[in-house]
mmCIF file of N, CA, C and O and ligand atoms in Angstrom:
data_model
loop_
_atom_site.group_PDB
_atom_site.id
_atom_site.type_symbol
_atom_site.label_atom_id
_atom_site.label_comp_id
_atom_site.label_asym_id
_atom_site.label_seq_id
_atom_site.Cartn_x
_atom_site.Cartn_y
_atom_site.Cartn_z
ATOM 1 N N MET A 1 -103.582 -195.683 -56.678
ATOM 2 C CA MET A 1 -104.452 -196.094 -55.456
ATOM 3 C C MET A 1 -104.460 -195.366 -54.327
ATOM 4 O O MET A 1 -103.287 -195.238 -53.682
ATOM 5 N N LYS A 2 -105.422 -195.133 -53.934
ATOM 6 C CA LYS A 2 -105.579 -194.451 -52.431
ATOM 7 C C LYS A 2 -106.234 -195.490 -51.442
ATOM 8 O O LYS A 2 -107.061 -196.239 -51.639
ATOM 9 N N ALA A 3 -105.515 -195.015 -50.114
ATOM 10 C CA ALA A 3 -106.113 -195.680 -49.117
ATOM 11 C C ALA A 3 -107.052 -194.892 -48.253
ATOM 12 O O ALA A 3 -106.704 -193.712 -47.743
ATOM 13 N N TYR A 4 -108.109 -195.643 -47.436
ATOM 14 C CA TYR A 4 -109.009 -194.601 -46.673
ATOM 15 C C TYR A 4 -109.407 -195.459 -45.537
ATOM 16 O O TYR A 4 -109.474 -196.395 -45.633
ATOM 17 N N VAL A 5 -109.373 -194.995 -44.347
ATOM 18 C CA VAL A 5 -110.010 -195.776 -42.958
ATOM 19 C C VAL A 5 -111.112 -194.824 -42.756
ATOM 20 O O VAL A 5 -111.108 -193.672 -42.253
ATOM 21 N N ASP A 6 -112.343 -195.261 -42.228
ATOM 22 C CA ASP A 6 -113.409 -194.813 -41.896
ATOM 23 C C ASP A 6 -113.607 -195.208 -40.524
ATOM 24 O O ASP A 6 -113.832 -195.918 -39.776
ATOM 25 N N LYS A 7 -113.034 -193.735 -39.654
ATOM 26 C CA LYS A 7 -113.085 -193.874 -38.153
ATOM 27 C C LYS A 7 -113.954 -194.156 -37.590
ATOM 28 O O LYS A 7 -113.818 -194.713 -36.300
ATOM 29 N N ASP A 8 -115.218 -193.696 -38.001
ATOM 30 C CA ASP A 8 -116.633 -194.248 -37.143
ATOM 31 C C ASP A 8 -116.915 -195.755 -37.441
ATOM 32 O O ASP A 8 -117.336 -196.089 -36.287
ATOM 33 N N THR A 9 -116.194 -196.392 -38.234
ATOM 34 C CA THR A 9 -116.464 -197.869 -38.520
ATOM 35 C C THR A 9 -115.167 -198.623 -37.651
ATOM 36 O O THR A 9 -115.715 -199.376 -36.936
ATOM 37 N N CYS A 10 -113.945 -197.900 -37.530
ATOM 38 C CA CYS A 10 -113.205 -198.935 -37.020
ATOM 39 C C CYS A 10 -113.321 -199.147 -35.609
ATOM 40 O O CYS A 10 -113.625 -197.997 -34.829
ATOM 41 N N ILE A 11 -112.767 -200.235 -35.040
ATOM 42 C CA ILE A 11 -113.058 -200.922 -33.985
ATOM 43 C C ILE A 11 -112.041 -200.952 -33.075
ATOM 44 O O ILE A 11 -111.495 -201.493 -32.245
ATOM 45 N N SER A 12 -110.429 -200.506 -33.930
ATOM 46 C CA SER A 12 -109.417 -200.360 -33.188
ATOM 47 C C SER A 12 -108.895 -201.561 -33.030
ATOM 48 O O SER A 12 -108.007 -201.798 -32.051
ATOM 49 N N CYS A 13 -109.220 -202.832 -33.657
ATOM 50 C CA CYS A 13 -108.508 -204.111 -33.616
ATOM 51 C C CYS A 13 -106.812 -204.150 -33.947
ATOM 52 O O CYS A 13 -106.204 -205.313 -33.411
ATOM 53 N N GLY A 14 -106.234 -203.199 -34.379
ATOM 54 C CA GLY A 14 -104.985 -203.011 -35.013
ATOM 55 C C GLY A 14 -104.456 -203.965 -36.066
ATOM 56 O O GLY A 14 -103.337 -204.007 -35.715
ATOM 57 N N LEU A 15 -105.339 -204.951 -36.679
ATOM 58 C CA LEU A 15 -105.192 -205.490 -37.853
ATOM 59 C C LEU A 15 -103.997 -204.721 -38.883
ATOM 60 O O LEU A 15 -103.196 -205.152 -39.382
ATOM 61 N N CYS A 16 -104.728 -203.607 -39.241
ATOM 62 C CA CYS A 16 -104.144 -202.973 -40.246
ATOM 63 C C CYS A 16 -102.544 -202.499 -40.433
ATOM 64 O O CYS A 16 -102.148 -202.813 -41.350
ATOM 65 N N PRO A 17 -102.712 -202.016 -39.137
ATOM 66 C CA PRO A 17 -100.897 -201.346 -39.231
ATOM 67 C C PRO A 17 -100.149 -202.901 -39.108
ATOM 68 O O PRO A 17 -98.821 -202.646 -39.175
ATOM 69 N N SER A 18 -100.515 -203.957 -38.582
ATOM 70 C CA SER A 18 -99.725 -205.233 -38.448
ATOM 71 C C SER A 18 -99.590 -205.738 -39.734
ATOM 72 O O SER A 18 -98.758 -206.370 -39.944
ATOM 73 N N ILE A 19 -100.363 -205.315 -40.516
ATOM 74 C CA ILE A 19 -100.226 -206.365 -41.928
ATOM 75 C C ILE A 19 -99.557 -205.081 -42.861
ATOM 76 O O ILE A 19 -98.691 -205.538 -43.638
ATOM 77 N N CYS A 20 -99.850 -203.990 -42.317
ATOM 78 C CA CYS A 20 -99.202 -203.041 -43.733
ATOM 79 C C CYS A 20 -99.148 -201.973 -42.717
ATOM 80 O O CYS A 20 -99.366 -200.504 -43.017
ATOM 81 N N PRO A 21 -97.645 -201.805 -42.108
ATOM 82 C CA PRO A 21 -97.214 -200.391 -41.181
ATOM 83 C C PRO A 21 -96.907 -199.604 -42.418
ATOM 84 O O PRO A 21 -96.845 -198.417 -41.668
ATOM 85 N N GLU A 22 -96.618 -199.723 -43.663
ATOM 86 C CA GLU A 22 -96.210 -198.524 -44.137
ATOM 87 C C GLU A 22 -97.235 -197.696 -44.821
ATOM 88 O O GLU A 22 -97.066 -196.451 -45.069
ATOM 89 N N VAL A 23 -98.584 -198.161 -44.557
ATOM 90 C CA VAL A 23 -99.787 -197.578 -45.105
ATOM 91 C C VAL A 23 -100.428 -196.873 -43.825
ATOM 92 O O VAL A 23 -101.061 -195.780 -43.599
ATOM 93 N N PHE A 24 -100.847 -197.751 -42.930
ATOM 94 C CA PHE A 24 -101.829 -197.570 -41.826
ATOM 95 C C PHE A 24 -101.064 -197.612 -40.234
ATOM 96 O O PHE A 24 -100.026 -198.214 -40.224
ATOM 97 N N GLU A 25 -101.805 -196.833 -39.172
ATOM 98 C CA GLU A 25 -101.011 -196.573 -38.170
ATOM 99 C C GLU A 25 -102.197 -196.446 -37.129
ATOM 100 O O GLU A 25 -103.476 -196.071 -37.532
ATOM 101 N N MET A 26 -102.020 -196.901 -35.891
ATOM 102 C CA MET A 26 -102.835 -196.759 -34.680
ATOM 103 C C MET A 26 -102.684 -194.833 -34.296
ATOM 104 O O MET A 26 -101.488 -194.638 -34.181
ATOM 105 N N GLN A 27 -103.786 -194.163 -34.375
ATOM 106 C CA GLN A 27 -103.402 -192.748 -34.246
ATOM 107 C C GLN A 27 -104.273 -192.395 -32.620
ATOM 108 O O GLN A 27 -104.370 -193.251 -31.974
ATOM 109 N N ASP A 28 -103.711 -191.094 -32.198
ATOM 110 C CA ASP A 28 -103.984 -190.628 -30.910
ATOM 111 C C ASP A 28 -105.565 -190.752 -30.487
ATOM 112 O O ASP A 28 -105.977 -190.855 -29.436
ATOM 113 N N ASP A 29 -106.448 -190.976 -31.757
ATOM 114 C CA ASP A 29 -107.650 -191.277 -31.334
ATOM 115 C C ASP A 29 -108.095 -192.504 -30.995
ATOM 116 O O ASP A 29 -109.094 -193.406 -30.539
ATOM 117 N N GLY A 30 -106.982 -193.612 -30.917
ATOM 118 C CA GLY A 30 -107.198 -194.892 -30.936
ATOM 119 C C GLY A 30 -107.844 -195.770 -31.950
ATOM 120 O O GLY A 30 -107.807 -196.698 -31.648
ATOM 121 N N LYS A 31 -107.900 -194.708 -33.246
ATOM 122 C CA LYS A 31 -108.378 -195.364 -34.471
ATOM 123 C C LYS A 31 -107.508 -195.730 -35.291
ATOM 124 O O LYS A 31 -106.316 -194.848 -35.033
ATOM 125 N N ALA A 32 -107.340 -196.434 -36.351
ATOM 126 C CA ALA A 32 -106.473 -196.567 -37.176
ATOM 127 C C ALA A 32 -106.588 -195.401 -38.171
ATOM 128 O O ALA A 32 -107.786 -194.597 -38.212
ATOM 129 N N GLY A 33 -105.556 -195.117 -39.037
ATOM 130 C CA GLY A 33 -105.580 -193.867 -39.870
ATOM 131 C C GLY A 33 -104.256 -194.155 -40.403
ATOM 132 O O GLY A 33 -103.917 -195.096 -41.047
ATOM 133 N N ILE A 34 -104.272 -193.297 -41.765
ATOM 134 C CA ILE A 34 -103.398 -193.294 -42.967
ATOM 135 C C ILE A 34 -102.023 -192.621 -42.422
ATOM 136 O O ILE A 34 -102.022 -191.440 -41.831
ATOM 137 N N CYS A 35 -100.818 -193.491 -42.451
ATOM 138 C CA CYS A 35 -99.374 -192.358 -41.932
ATOM 139 C C CYS A 35 -99.177 -191.355 -42.706
ATOM 140 O O CYS A 35 -99.632 -191.218 -43.951
ATOM 141 N N ASP A 36 -98.756 -190.611 -41.905
ATOM 142 C CA ASP A 36 -98.370 -188.998 -42.425
ATOM 143 C C ASP A 36 -97.395 -189.132 -43.491
ATOM 144 O O ASP A 36 -97.463 -188.509 -44.531
ATOM 145 N N SER A 37 -96.814 -190.015 -43.640
ATOM 146 C CA SER A 37 -95.524 -190.452 -44.756
ATOM 147 C C SER A 37 -96.127 -190.768 -45.843
ATOM 148 O O SER A 37 -95.730 -190.946 -47.023
ATOM 149 N N VAL A 38 -97.353 -191.307 -45.844
ATOM 150 C CA VAL A 38 -97.994 -191.607 -46.859
ATOM 151 C C VAL A 38 -98.551 -190.501 -48.132
ATOM 152 O O VAL A 38 -99.415 -189.676 -47.402
ATOM 153 N N GLY A 39 -98.003 -190.636 -49.060
ATOM 154 C CA GLY A 39 -98.537 -189.359 -50.288
ATOM 155 C C GLY A 39 -98.059 -188.176 -49.927
ATOM 156 O O GLY A 39 -98.785 -186.692 -49.742
ATOM 157 N N GLU A 40 -96.786 -187.947 -49.278
ATOM 158 C CA GLU A 40 -95.939 -186.783 -49.103
ATOM 159 C C GLU A 40 -96.296 -186.277 -50.644
ATOM 160 O O GLU A 40 -96.138 -186.518 -51.601
ATOM 161 N N GLY A 41 -96.051 -184.596 -50.452
ATOM 162 C CA GLY A 41 -95.969 -184.200 -51.734
ATOM 163 C C GLY A 41 -97.482 -183.511 -52.362
ATOM 164 O O GLY A 41 -97.240 -183.447 -53.651
ATOM 165 N N GLY A 42 -98.434 -183.683 -51.693
ATOM 166 C CA GLY A 42 -99.770 -183.358 -52.491
ATOM 167 C C GLY A 42 -100.259 -184.232 -52.731
ATOM 168 O O GLY A 42 -101.672 -184.381 -53.298
ATOM 169 N N ASN A 43 -99.891 -185.802 -52.679
ATOM 170 C CA ASN A 43 -100.333 -186.746 -53.187
ATOM 171 C C ASN A 43 -101.499 -187.469 -51.862
ATOM 172 O O ASN A 43 -100.922 -188.566 -51.612
ATOM 173 N N LYS A 44 -102.241 -186.991 -51.085
ATOM 174 C CA LYS A 44 -102.538 -187.611 -49.905
ATOM 175 C C LYS A 44 -103.443 -188.865 -49.871
ATOM 176 O O LYS A 44 -103.950 -188.877 -51.186
ATOM 177 N N ASN A 45 -102.705 -189.931 -49.216
ATOM 178 C CA ASN A 45 -103.515 -191.009 -49.060
ATOM 179 C C ASN A 45 -103.035 -192.119 -50.522
ATOM 180 O O ASN A 45 -103.843 -193.176 -50.807
ATOM 181 N N VAL A 46 -101.787 -191.865 -51.222
ATOM 182 C CA VAL A 46 -101.574 -192.236 -52.212
ATOM 183 C C VAL A 46 -100.556 -193.853 -51.884
ATOM 184 O O VAL A 46 -99.672 -193.349 -51.352
ATOM 185 N N VAL A 47 -101.181 -194.829 -52.140
ATOM 186 C CA VAL A 47 -100.256 -195.854 -51.490
ATOM 187 C C VAL A 47 -99.498 -195.882 -52.281
ATOM 188 O O VAL A 47 -99.058 -195.966 -53.624
ATOM 189 N N PRO A 48 -97.972 -195.988 -51.728
ATOM 190 C CA PRO A 48 -96.719 -196.218 -52.383
ATOM 191 C C PRO A 48 -96.711 -197.929 -53.151
ATOM 192 O O PRO A 48 -97.619 -198.776 -52.879
ATOM 193 N N GLU A 49 -96.654 -197.718 -54.303
ATOM 194 C CA GLU A 49 -96.597 -199.125 -55.207
ATOM 195 C C GLU A 49 -95.964 -200.382 -54.425
ATOM 196 O O GLU A 49 -96.797 -201.514 -54.165
ATOM 197 N N GLU A 50 -94.851 -200.477 -53.881
ATOM 198 C CA GLU A 50 -94.397 -201.510 -53.160
ATOM 199 C C GLU A 50 -95.050 -202.087 -52.157
ATOM 200 O O GLU A 50 -95.264 -203.374 -51.234
ATOM 201 N N ALA A 51 -96.266 -201.225 -51.459
ATOM 202 C CA ALA A 51 -97.138 -201.056 -50.547
ATOM 203 C C ALA A 51 -98.791 -201.647 -50.834
ATOM 204 O O ALA A 51 -99.439 -202.044 -49.743
ATOM 205 N N ALA A 52 -98.968 -201.980 -52.173
ATOM 206 C CA ALA A 52 -100.148 -201.862 -52.791
ATOM 207 C C ALA A 52 -100.796 -203.199 -52.228
ATOM 208 O O ALA A 52 -102.142 -203.440 -51.784
ATOM 209 N N GLU A 53 -99.832 -204.138 -52.270
ATOM 210 C CA GLU A 53 -100.389 -205.614 -52.131
ATOM 211 C C GLU A 53 -101.002 -206.031 -50.472
ATOM 212 O O GLU A 53 -102.041 -206.292 -50.159
ATOM 213 N N SER A 54 -100.300 -205.347 -49.802
ATOM 214 C CA SER A 54 -100.153 -205.576 -48.252
ATOM 215 C C SER A 54 -101.473 -204.701 -47.868
ATOM 216 O O SER A 54 -102.419 -204.815 -46.849
ATOM 217 N N ALA A 55 -101.696 -203.226 -48.664
ATOM 218 C CA ALA A 55 -102.705 -202.555 -48.214
ATOM 219 C C ALA A 55 -103.947 -203.077 -48.561
ATOM 220 O O ALA A 55 -104.880 -203.376 -47.980
ATOM 221 N N LYS A 56 -104.251 -204.002 -49.762
ATOM 222 C CA LYS A 56 -105.192 -204.816 -50.253
ATOM 223 C C LYS A 56 -105.696 -206.042 -48.882
ATOM 224 O O LYS A 56 -106.653 -206.016 -48.840
ATOM 225 N N GLU A 57 -104.254 -206.281 -48.629
ATOM 226 C CA GLU A 57 -104.382 -207.554 -47.671
ATOM 227 C C GLU A 57 -105.450 -207.046 -46.347
ATOM 228 O O GLU A 57 -106.180 -207.319 -45.896
ATOM 229 N N ALA A 58 -104.860 -205.659 -46.088
ATOM 230 C CA ALA A 58 -105.345 -204.894 -44.871
ATOM 231 C C ALA A 58 -106.784 -204.830 -44.748
ATOM 232 O O ALA A 58 -107.843 -204.843 -43.970
ATOM 233 N N GLU A 59 -107.202 -204.532 -46.062
ATOM 234 C CA GLU A 59 -108.544 -204.105 -46.381
ATOM 235 C C GLU A 59 -109.376 -205.749 -46.168
ATOM 236 O O GLU A 59 -110.630 -205.294 -45.680
ATOM 237 N N GLU A 60 -108.748 -206.421 -46.752
ATOM 238 C CA GLU A 60 -109.808 -207.582 -46.937
ATOM 239 C C GLU A 60 -109.726 -208.228 -45.246
ATOM 240 O O GLU A 60 -110.963 -208.849 -44.883
ATOM 241 N N ALA A 61 -108.875 -207.643 -44.475
ATOM 242 C CA ALA A 61 -108.686 -208.290 -43.284
ATOM 243 C C ALA A 61 -109.546 -207.413 -42.080
ATOM 244 O O ALA A 61 -109.748 -208.215 -41.194
ATOM 245 N N CYS A 62 -109.778 -206.376 -42.683
ATOM 246 C CA CYS A 62 -110.317 -205.450 -41.183
ATOM 247 C C CYS A 62 -111.737 -206.198 -41.056
ATOM 248 O O CYS A 62 -112.485 -206.524 -42.020
ATOM 249 N N PRO A 63 -112.059 -206.648 -39.746
ATOM 250 C CA PRO A 63 -113.459 -207.223 -39.692
ATOM 251 C C PRO A 63 -114.792 -206.336 -39.627
ATOM 252 O O PRO A 63 -115.320 -207.002 -39.835
ATOM 253 N N VAL A 64 -114.455 -205.152 -39.827
ATOM 254 C CA VAL A 64 -115.606 -204.150 -39.744
ATOM 255 C C VAL A 64 -115.537 -203.766 -41.003
ATOM 256 O O VAL A 64 -116.443 -202.753 -41.377
ATOM 257 N N ALA A 65 -114.736 -203.658 -42.191
ATOM 258 C CA ALA A 65 -114.790 -203.263 -43.649
ATOM 259 C C ALA A 65 -114.547 -201.668 -43.439
ATOM 260 O O ALA A 65 -115.344 -200.878 -44.108
ATOM 261 N N ALA A 66 -113.635 -201.401 -42.435
ATOM 262 C CA ALA A 66 -113.449 -199.580 -42.068
ATOM 263 C C ALA A 66 -112.510 -199.350 -43.427
ATOM 264 O O ALA A 66 -112.825 -197.994 -43.638
ATOM 265 N N ILE A 67 -111.838 -200.141 -43.843
ATOM 266 C CA ILE A 67 -110.668 -199.665 -45.149
ATOM 267 C C ILE A 67 -111.373 -199.769 -46.224
ATOM 268 O O ILE A 67 -111.840 -200.727 -46.737
ATOM 269 N N SER A 68 -111.088 -198.619 -47.059
ATOM 270 C CA SER A 68 -111.580 -198.990 -48.480
ATOM 271 C C SER A 68 -110.214 -198.551 -49.452
ATOM 272 O O SER A 68 -109.238 -197.631 -49.041
ATOM 273 N N ILE A 69 -109.901 -199.155 -50.385
ATOM 274 C CA ILE A 69 -108.839 -198.964 -51.178
ATOM 275 C C ILE A 69 -109.474 -198.458 -52.695
ATOM 276 O O ILE A 69 -110.351 -199.247 -53.443
ATOM 277 N N GLU A 70 -108.831 -197.242 -53.435
ATOM 278 C CA GLU A 70 -109.834 -197.211 -54.563
ATOM 279 C C GLU A 70 -108.533 -196.810 -55.360
ATOM 280 O O GLU A 70 -107.480 -196.174 -55.193
HETATM 281 FE FE1 F3S B 1 -109.997 -200.511 -37.440
HETATM 282 FE FE2 F3S B 1 -110.161 -202.446 -39.354
HETATM 283 FE FE3 F3S B 1 -107.519 -201.536 -38.827
HETATM 284 S S1 F3S B 1 -110.849 -201.901 -37.295
HETATM 285 S S2 F3S B 1 -107.299 -200.833 -36.531
HETATM 286 S S3 F3S B 1 -109.257 -200.053 -39.647
HETATM 287 S S4 F3S B 1 -108.130 -203.344 -39.126
#
């Protein structure tokens, strides 16, 4: 399972890092992004199993549907 944030769509509401801080963070550009720690070792954007549930919650909670989980 991989997580992505569409930065052009994100309105910086801050919900996703509050729901799933293991995967999402607010970045220097003021938009959400995927934490550097996610997908270390060449598996970029791969959501850790233990964070899968909350990552999906964040996807559903985003008011502008900027998050996709595949
Ligand atoms: Fe942005 Fe949606 Fe997260 S608006 S801060 S991607 S919940």
